PDB file of C-alpha atoms in Angstrom:
ATOM      1  CA  ASN A   1     107.003  87.474  79.736  1.00  0.00           C
ATOM      2  CA  ALA A   2     103.684  88.444  81.280  1.00  0.00           C
ATOM      3  CA  GLY A   3     102.854  84.768  81.981  1.00  0.00           C
ATOM      4  CA  VAL A   4      99.128  84.097  82.351  1.00  0.00           C
ATOM      5  CA  THR A   5      96.891  87.145  82.309  1.00  0.00           C
ATOM      6  CA  GLN A   6      93.181  87.323  83.066  1.00  0.00           C
ATOM      7  CA  THR A   7      90.547  89.992  82.631  1.00  0.00           C
ATOM      8  CA  PRO A   8      88.540  91.341  84.330  1.00  0.00           C
ATOM      9  CA  LYS A   9      89.852  91.202  87.908  1.00  0.00           C
ATOM     10  CA  PHE A  10      86.427  91.718  89.436  1.00  0.00           C
ATOM     11  CA  ARG A  11      82.881  91.542  88.093  1.00  0.00           C
ATOM     12  CA  ILE A  12      79.362  91.660  89.481  1.00  0.00           C
ATOM     13  CA  LEU A  13      76.627  90.082  87.368  1.00  0.00           C
ATOM     14  CA  LYS A  14      72.892  89.905  87.731  1.00  0.00           C
ATOM     15  CA  ILE A  15      71.177  86.532  87.543  1.00  0.00           C
ATOM     16  CA  GLY A  16      70.672  85.536  83.920  1.00  0.00           C
ATOM     17  CA  GLN A  17      73.348  87.807  82.470  1.00  0.00           C
ATOM     18  CA  SER A  18      76.187  86.494  80.340  1.00  0.00           C
ATOM     19  CA  MET A  19      79.871  87.257  80.283  1.00  0.00           C
ATOM     20  CA  THR A  20      83.211  86.026  79.024  1.00  0.00           C
ATOM     21  CA  LEU A  21      86.286  85.702  81.199  1.00  0.00           C
ATOM     22  CA  GLN A  22      89.419  86.247  79.168  1.00  0.00           C
ATOM     23  CA  CYS A  23      92.680  84.334  79.584  1.00  0.00           C
ATOM     24  CA  THR A  24      95.908  84.743  77.644  1.00  0.00           C
ATOM     25  CA  GLN A  25      99.324  83.172  78.082  1.00  0.00           C
ATOM     26  CA  ASP A  26     102.545  84.137  76.330  1.00  0.00           C
ATOM     27  CA  MET A  27     104.663  81.120  77.288  1.00  0.00           C
ATOM     28  CA  ASN A  28     103.680  79.013  74.261  1.00  0.00           C
ATOM     29  CA  HIS A  29     102.145  76.429  76.558  1.00  0.00           C
ATOM     30  CA  ASN A  30      99.971  73.867  74.840  1.00  0.00           C
ATOM     31  CA  TYR A  31      97.798  72.999  77.856  1.00  0.00           C
ATOM     32  CA  MET A  32      95.347  75.465  79.364  1.00  0.00           C
ATOM     33  CA  TYR A  33      92.799  75.132  82.164  1.00  0.00           C
ATOM     34  CA  TRP A  34      89.966  76.907  83.908  1.00  0.00           C
ATOM     35  CA  TYR A  35      89.378  76.365  87.623  1.00  0.00           C
ATOM     36  CA  ARG A  36      86.989  77.771  90.153  1.00  0.00           C
ATOM     37  CA  GLN A  37      87.823  78.239  93.806  1.00  0.00           C
ATOM     38  CA  ASP A  38      85.021  78.479  96.315  1.00  0.00           C
ATOM     39  CA  PRO A  39      85.723  79.863  99.817  1.00  0.00           C
ATOM     40  CA  GLY A  40      87.718  77.448 101.969  1.00  0.00           C
ATOM     41  CA  MET A  41      88.012  74.913  99.180  1.00  0.00           C
ATOM     42  CA  GLY A  42      90.618  73.721  96.741  1.00  0.00           C
ATOM     43  CA  LEU A  43      90.444  74.346  93.039  1.00  0.00           C
ATOM     44  CA  LYS A  44      88.015  72.423  90.870  1.00  0.00           C
ATOM     45  CA  LEU A  45      88.595  71.961  87.151  1.00  0.00           C
ATOM     46  CA  ILE A  46      85.905  73.388  84.869  1.00  0.00           C
ATOM     47  CA  TYR A  47      87.352  72.847  81.384  1.00  0.00           C
ATOM     48  CA  TYR A  48      90.735  72.163  79.899  1.00  0.00           C
ATOM     49  CA  SER A  49      92.432  72.223  76.517  1.00  0.00           C
ATOM     50  CA  VAL A  50      95.423  70.245  75.281  1.00  0.00           C
ATOM     51  CA  GLY A  51      95.928  72.431  72.226  1.00  0.00           C
ATOM     52  CA  ALA A  52      94.266  74.846  69.828  1.00  0.00           C
ATOM     53  CA  GLY A  53      90.931  73.507  68.685  1.00  0.00           C
ATOM     54  CA  ILE A  54      90.749  70.824  71.400  1.00  0.00           C
ATOM     55  CA  THR A  55      88.755  71.268  74.595  1.00  0.00           C
ATOM     56  CA  ASP A  56      87.178  68.934  77.101  1.00  0.00           C
ATOM     57  CA  LYS A  57      85.117  68.973  80.277  1.00  0.00           C
ATOM     58  CA  GLY A  58      86.589  68.858  83.726  1.00  0.00           C
ATOM     59  CA  GLU A  59      84.923  68.169  87.026  1.00  0.00           C
ATOM     60  CA  VAL A  60      82.336  70.992  87.120  1.00  0.00           C
ATOM     61  CA  PRO A  61      81.532  72.090  83.522  1.00  0.00           C
ATOM     62  CA  ASN A  62      77.789  72.787  83.828  1.00  0.00           C
ATOM     63  CA  GLY A  63      76.883  76.394  83.065  1.00  0.00           C
ATOM     64  CA  TYR A  64      80.133  77.144  81.240  1.00  0.00           C
ATOM     65  CA  ASN A  65      81.548  76.962  77.731  1.00  0.00           C
ATOM     66  CA  VAL A  66      85.037  77.379  76.322  1.00  0.00           C
ATOM     67  CA  SER A  67      86.805  77.691  73.012  1.00  0.00           C
ATOM     68  CA  ARG A  68      90.467  77.559  71.993  1.00  0.00           C
ATOM     69  CA  SER A  69      91.059  79.064  68.583  1.00  0.00           C
ATOM     70  CA  THR A  70      94.701  80.008  69.267  1.00  0.00           C
ATOM     71  CA  THR A  71      97.496  78.671  71.461  1.00  0.00           C
ATOM     72  CA  GLU A  72      97.505  81.866  73.499  1.00  0.00           C
ATOM     73  CA  ASP A  73      93.822  82.416  74.332  1.00  0.00           C
ATOM     74  CA  PHE A  74      91.319  80.342  76.279  1.00  0.00           C
ATOM     75  CA  PRO A  75      88.133  82.307  77.075  1.00  0.00           C
ATOM     76  CA  LEU A  76      85.493  80.993  79.478  1.00  0.00           C
ATOM     77  CA  ARG A  77      81.871  81.871  78.776  1.00  0.00           C
ATOM     78  CA  LEU A  78      79.026  81.999  81.297  1.00  0.00           C
ATOM     79  CA  GLU A  79      75.723  82.048  79.447  1.00  0.00           C
ATOM     80  CA  LEU A  80      73.076  82.437  82.162  1.00  0.00           C
ATOM     81  CA  ALA A  81      74.733  83.499  85.384  1.00  0.00           C
ATOM     82  CA  ALA A  82      73.451  81.919  88.600  1.00  0.00           C
ATOM     83  CA  PRO A  83      74.338  82.675  92.248  1.00  0.00           C
ATOM     84  CA  SER A  84      76.040  79.258  92.452  1.00  0.00           C
ATOM     85  CA  GLN A  85      78.643  80.584  90.013  1.00  0.00           C
ATOM     86  CA  THR A  86      79.853  83.160  92.509  1.00  0.00           C
ATOM     87  CA  SER A  87      83.495  82.185  92.904  1.00  0.00           C
ATOM     88  CA  VAL A  88      87.066  83.059  92.064  1.00  0.00           C
ATOM     89  CA  TYR A  89      88.092  81.819  88.636  1.00  0.00           C
ATOM     90  CA  PHE A  90      91.669  80.928  87.790  1.00  0.00           C
ATOM     91  CA  CYS A  91      93.134  80.236  84.404  1.00  0.00           C
ATOM     92  CA  ALA A  92      96.307  78.161  84.215  1.00  0.00           C
ATOM     93  CA  SER A  93      98.651  76.796  81.597  1.00  0.00           C
ATOM     94  CA  SER A  94     101.357  74.164  81.374  1.00  0.00           C
ATOM     95  CA  LEU A  95     103.815  72.755  78.894  1.00  0.00           C
ATOM     96  CA  GLN A  96     104.093  69.082  78.145  1.00  0.00           C
ATOM     97  CA  VAL A  97     107.709  68.312  79.013  1.00  0.00           C
ATOM     98  CA  GLY A  98     108.260  64.830  77.715  1.00  0.00           C
ATOM     99  CA  GLY A  99     105.245  63.746  79.704  1.00  0.00           C
ATOM    100  CA  LEU A 100     107.139  63.941  82.969  1.00  0.00           C
ATOM    101  CA  TYR A 101     105.012  66.281  85.014  1.00  0.00           C
ATOM    102  CA  ASN A 102     102.346  68.914  84.801  1.00  0.00           C
ATOM    103  CA  GLU A 103     103.490  72.028  86.629  1.00  0.00           C
ATOM    104  CA  GLN A 104     100.782  74.563  86.054  1.00  0.00           C
ATOM    105  CA  PHE A 105     101.212  78.335  86.045  1.00  0.00           C
ATOM    106  CA  PHE A 106      98.266  80.355  87.248  1.00  0.00           C
ATOM    107  CA  GLY A 107      96.811  83.714  86.338  1.00  0.00           C
ATOM    108  CA  PRO A 108      95.837  86.322  88.962  1.00  0.00           C
ATOM    109  CA  GLY A 109      92.185  85.261  89.061  1.00  0.00           C
ATOM    110  CA  THR A 110      88.787  86.845  88.407  1.00  0.00           C
ATOM    111  CA  ARG A 111      86.490  87.397  91.376  1.00  0.00           C
ATOM    112  CA  LEU A 112      82.903  86.983  90.162  1.00  0.00           C
ATOM    113  CA  THR A 113      79.768  87.735  92.157  1.00  0.00           C
ATOM    114  CA  VAL A 114      76.293  86.886  90.850  1.00  0.00           C
ATOM    115  CA  LEU A 115      73.419  88.677  92.558  1.00  0.00           C
TER     116      LEU A 115
ATOM    117  CA  GLU B   1      87.512  60.126  91.728  1.00  0.00           C
ATOM    118  CA  LEU B   2      90.811  60.890  93.368  1.00  0.00           C
ATOM    119  CA  LYS B   3      90.426  62.539  96.789  1.00  0.00           C
ATOM    120  CA  VAL B   4      93.081  64.705  98.400  1.00  0.00           C
ATOM    121  CA  GLU B   5      92.941  65.490 102.100  1.00  0.00           C
ATOM    122  CA  GLN B   6      95.104  68.000 103.870  1.00  0.00           C
ATOM    123  CA  ASN B   7      95.487  68.503 107.559  1.00  0.00           C
ATOM    124  CA  PRO B   8      95.369  70.599 109.439  1.00  0.00           C
ATOM    125  CA  LEU B   9      93.137  73.035 107.547  1.00  0.00           C
ATOM    126  CA  PHE B  10      94.119  75.866 109.881  1.00  0.00           C
ATOM    127  CA  LEU B  11      97.480  76.271 111.557  1.00  0.00           C
ATOM    128  CA  SER B  12      98.509  79.082 113.858  1.00  0.00           C
ATOM    129  CA  MET B  13     102.089  78.943 114.998  1.00  0.00           C
ATOM    130  CA  GLN B  14     104.648  81.100 116.698  1.00  0.00           C
ATOM    131  CA  GLU B  15     107.714  82.346 114.915  1.00  0.00           C
ATOM    132  CA  GLY B  16     110.676  80.039 115.381  1.00  0.00           C
ATOM    133  CA  LYS B  17     108.604  76.885 115.797  1.00  0.00           C
ATOM    134  CA  ASN B  18     108.529  73.817 113.550  1.00  0.00           C
ATOM    135  CA  TYR B  19     105.462  72.136 112.146  1.00  0.00           C
ATOM    136  CA  THR B  20     104.343  69.691 109.450  1.00  0.00           C
ATOM    137  CA  ILE B  21     101.405  69.813 107.053  1.00  0.00           C
ATOM    138  CA  TYR B  22     100.110  66.473 105.790  1.00  0.00           C
ATOM    139  CA  CYS B  23      98.619  65.593 102.427  1.00  0.00           C
ATOM    140  CA  ASN B  24      96.943  62.213 101.934  1.00  0.00           C
ATOM    141  CA  TYR B  25      95.488  61.021  98.638  1.00  0.00           C
ATOM    142  CA  SER B  26      93.228  58.162  97.737  1.00  0.00           C
ATOM    143  CA  THR B  27      94.657  56.476  94.632  1.00  0.00           C
ATOM    144  CA  THR B  28      98.016  55.627  93.180  1.00  0.00           C
ATOM    145  CA  SER B  29      99.971  58.596  91.937  1.00  0.00           C
ATOM    146  CA  ASP B  30     103.634  59.501  91.769  1.00  0.00           C
ATOM    147  CA  ARG B  31     103.263  63.157  90.921  1.00  0.00           C
ATOM    148  CA  LEU B  32     102.597  65.587  93.729  1.00  0.00           C
ATOM    149  CA  TYR B  33     102.681  69.373  93.732  1.00  0.00           C
ATOM    150  CA  TRP B  34     102.743  71.983  96.470  1.00  0.00           C
ATOM    151  CA  TYR B  35     101.447  75.497  95.857  1.00  0.00           C
ATOM    152  CA  ARG B  36     101.341  78.641  97.959  1.00  0.00           C
ATOM    153  CA  GLN B  37      98.541  81.226  97.800  1.00  0.00           C
ATOM    154  CA  ASP B  38      98.712  84.623  99.500  1.00  0.00           C
ATOM    155  CA  PRO B  39      95.371  86.271 100.373  1.00  0.00           C
ATOM    156  CA  GLY B  40      93.647  87.587  97.265  1.00  0.00           C
ATOM    157  CA  LYS B  41      96.467  86.349  95.052  1.00  0.00           C
ATOM    158  CA  SER B  42      97.064  83.528  92.632  1.00  0.00           C
ATOM    159  CA  LEU B  43      98.782  80.200  93.235  1.00  0.00           C
ATOM    160  CA  GLU B  44     102.561  79.993  93.120  1.00  0.00           C
ATOM    161  CA  SER B  45     104.316  76.686  92.515  1.00  0.00           C
ATOM    162  CA  LEU B  46     106.597  75.610  95.377  1.00  0.00           C
ATOM    163  CA  PHE B  47     107.592  72.006  94.736  1.00  0.00           C
ATOM    164  CA  VAL B  48     107.061  69.216  92.223  1.00  0.00           C
ATOM    165  CA  LEU B  49     107.704  65.727  93.637  1.00  0.00           C
ATOM    166  CA  LEU B  50     108.115  63.090  90.969  1.00  0.00           C
ATOM    167  CA  SER B  51     108.934  59.805  92.660  1.00  0.00           C
ATOM    168  CA  ASN B  52     108.714  57.788  95.822  1.00  0.00           C
ATOM    169  CA  GLY B  53     111.124  59.101  98.425  1.00  0.00           C
ATOM    170  CA  ALA B  54     111.554  62.450  96.688  1.00  0.00           C
ATOM    171  CA  VAL B  55     112.576  65.275  99.000  1.00  0.00           C
ATOM    172  CA  LYS B  56     112.899  68.917  98.037  1.00  0.00           C
ATOM    173  CA  GLN B  57     113.892  71.898 100.143  1.00  0.00           C
ATOM    174  CA  GLU B  58     113.629  75.623  99.623  1.00  0.00           C
ATOM    175  CA  GLY B  59     114.547  77.863 102.507  1.00  0.00           C
ATOM    176  CA  ARG B  60     112.497  76.916 105.568  1.00  0.00           C
ATOM    177  CA  LEU B  61     110.200  74.573 103.641  1.00  0.00           C
ATOM    178  CA  MET B  62     110.888  70.918 102.914  1.00  0.00           C
ATOM    179  CA  ALA B  63     108.523  68.619 101.028  1.00  0.00           C
ATOM    180  CA  SER B  64     108.633  64.844 100.807  1.00  0.00           C
ATOM    181  CA  LEU B  65     106.655  62.112  99.083  1.00  0.00           C
ATOM    182  CA  ASP B  66     105.870  58.536 100.139  1.00  0.00           C
ATOM    183  CA  THR B  67     103.895  56.970  97.310  1.00  0.00           C
ATOM    184  CA  LYS B  68     103.417  53.681  99.149  1.00  0.00           C
ATOM    185  CA  ALA B  69     101.669  55.461 102.027  1.00  0.00           C
ATOM    186  CA  ARG B  70     100.034  57.935  99.588  1.00  0.00           C
ATOM    187  CA  LEU B  71     101.340  60.726 101.758  1.00  0.00           C
ATOM    188  CA  SER B  72     103.246  63.929 101.257  1.00  0.00           C
ATOM    189  CA  THR B  73     104.460  66.245 103.983  1.00  0.00           C
ATOM    190  CA  LEU B  74     105.425  69.899 103.966  1.00  0.00           C
ATOM    191  CA  HIS B  75     107.702  70.629 106.897  1.00  0.00           C
ATOM    192  CA  ILE B  76     108.216  74.149 108.158  1.00  0.00           C
ATOM    193  CA  THR B  77     111.403  74.871 110.070  1.00  0.00           C
ATOM    194  CA  ALA B  78     111.776  77.908 112.340  1.00  0.00           C
ATOM    195  CA  ALA B  79     108.701  79.646 110.955  1.00  0.00           C
ATOM    196  CA  VAL B  80     108.752  83.347 110.100  1.00  0.00           C
ATOM    197  CA  HIS B  81     105.851  85.720 109.480  1.00  0.00           C
ATOM    198  CA  ASP B  82     106.521  85.789 105.723  1.00  0.00           C
ATOM    199  CA  LEU B  83     105.455  82.154 105.498  1.00  0.00           C
ATOM    200  CA  SER B  84     101.875  83.083 106.406  1.00  0.00           C
ATOM    201  CA  ALA B  85      99.752  81.933 103.448  1.00  0.00           C
ATOM    202  CA  THR B  86      97.530  79.063 102.334  1.00  0.00           C
ATOM    203  CA  TYR B  87      99.363  75.963 101.145  1.00  0.00           C
ATOM    204  CA  PHE B  88      97.762  73.536  98.716  1.00  0.00           C
ATOM    205  CA  CYS B  89      98.861  70.101  97.687  1.00  0.00           C
ATOM    206  CA  ALA B  90      97.702  68.666  94.370  1.00  0.00           C
ATOM    207  CA  VAL B  91      98.005  65.190  92.952  1.00  0.00           C
ATOM    208  CA  SER B  92      98.007  64.270  89.293  1.00  0.00           C
ATOM    209  CA  THR B  93      96.222  61.320  87.804  1.00  0.00           C
ATOM    210  CA  GLN B  94      96.697  59.162  84.796  1.00  0.00           C
ATOM    211  CA  PRO B  95      96.819  61.074  81.540  1.00  0.00           C
ATOM    212  CA  PHE B  96      94.068  63.117  80.024  1.00  0.00           C
ATOM    213  CA  ASP B  97      92.361  61.645  77.004  1.00  0.00           C
ATOM    214  CA  ARG B  98      93.282  62.483  73.407  1.00  0.00           C
ATOM    215  CA  GLY B  99      96.776  61.034  73.558  1.00  0.00           C
ATOM    216  CA  SER B 100      97.977  63.311  76.302  1.00  0.00           C
ATOM    217  CA  THR B 101     100.712  62.139  78.624  1.00  0.00           C
ATOM    218  CA  LEU B 102      99.868  64.608  81.376  1.00  0.00           C
ATOM    219  CA  GLY B 103      97.190  64.162  83.982  1.00  0.00           C
ATOM    220  CA  ARG B 104      94.796  66.615  85.543  1.00  0.00           C
ATOM    221  CA  LEU B 105      95.455  67.883  89.045  1.00  0.00           C
ATOM    222  CA  TYR B 106      93.235  67.291  92.051  1.00  0.00           C
ATOM    223  CA  PHE B 107      93.664  69.847  94.812  1.00  0.00           C
ATOM    224  CA  GLY B 108      93.284  69.559  98.550  1.00  0.00           C
ATOM    225  CA  ARG B 109      91.301  72.181 100.465  1.00  0.00           C
ATOM    226  CA  GLY B 110      94.435  73.973 101.571  1.00  0.00           C
ATOM    227  CA  THR B 111      96.083  74.681 104.911  1.00  0.00           C
ATOM    228  CA  GLN B 112      95.804  78.272 106.082  1.00  0.00           C
ATOM    229  CA  LEU B 113      99.007  79.050 107.952  1.00  0.00           C
ATOM    230  CA  THR B 114      99.361  82.052 110.245  1.00  0.00           C
ATOM    231  CA  VAL B 115     102.724  82.750 111.856  1.00  0.00           C
ATOM    232  CA  TRP B 116     102.690  85.194 114.753  1.00  0.00           C
ATOM    233  CA  PRO B 117     105.555  86.836 116.637  1.00  0.00           C
TER     234      PRO B 117
END
């Protein structure tokens, strides 16, 4: 299994440009998440999905959009890039195991710079 | 909003020494997670602590959970250079909406550990 994969690894955007960060998992996990990590900080939840067709906002959703048309894929869209969106973005997934706990598996991250 | 505080944020220690990282959280939770992150890499799950008094050990790392004190500790025994990394604790909340039984995770800021010879 490849686990959680993300593309691209690095990207530089100009202010106002748009892009989509791709995330795919092959573990048949039903839950998927997007986080951002700013320097010296913990991860903050942007959006999450509990299954195909179901998405919801996390802690810092402004400036982002998501969709979940399949179990495997959970792309994150930035419509009008701003310098405040410069960060490292992590996608994660987890499997509901009888509701006991939520151990999340993370992708390698996308380092985004907006200039 | 649930707040998670780790201390220290930076830890520099000599090989062979012992030390403890602390993770305090602000509201009731009985699910706590420890992750490791190497520079420029993703997060790797270390421990999942599911109940009060839970203790887990892997090699030189031991994690424990006291839900009454809202405190988890990550104890490092006889540190080696390979343990140099950033360690995050995360706490889960009550379930997401839409009938989910799992809660979102709130992360601390991380403890950057450097082990030197």
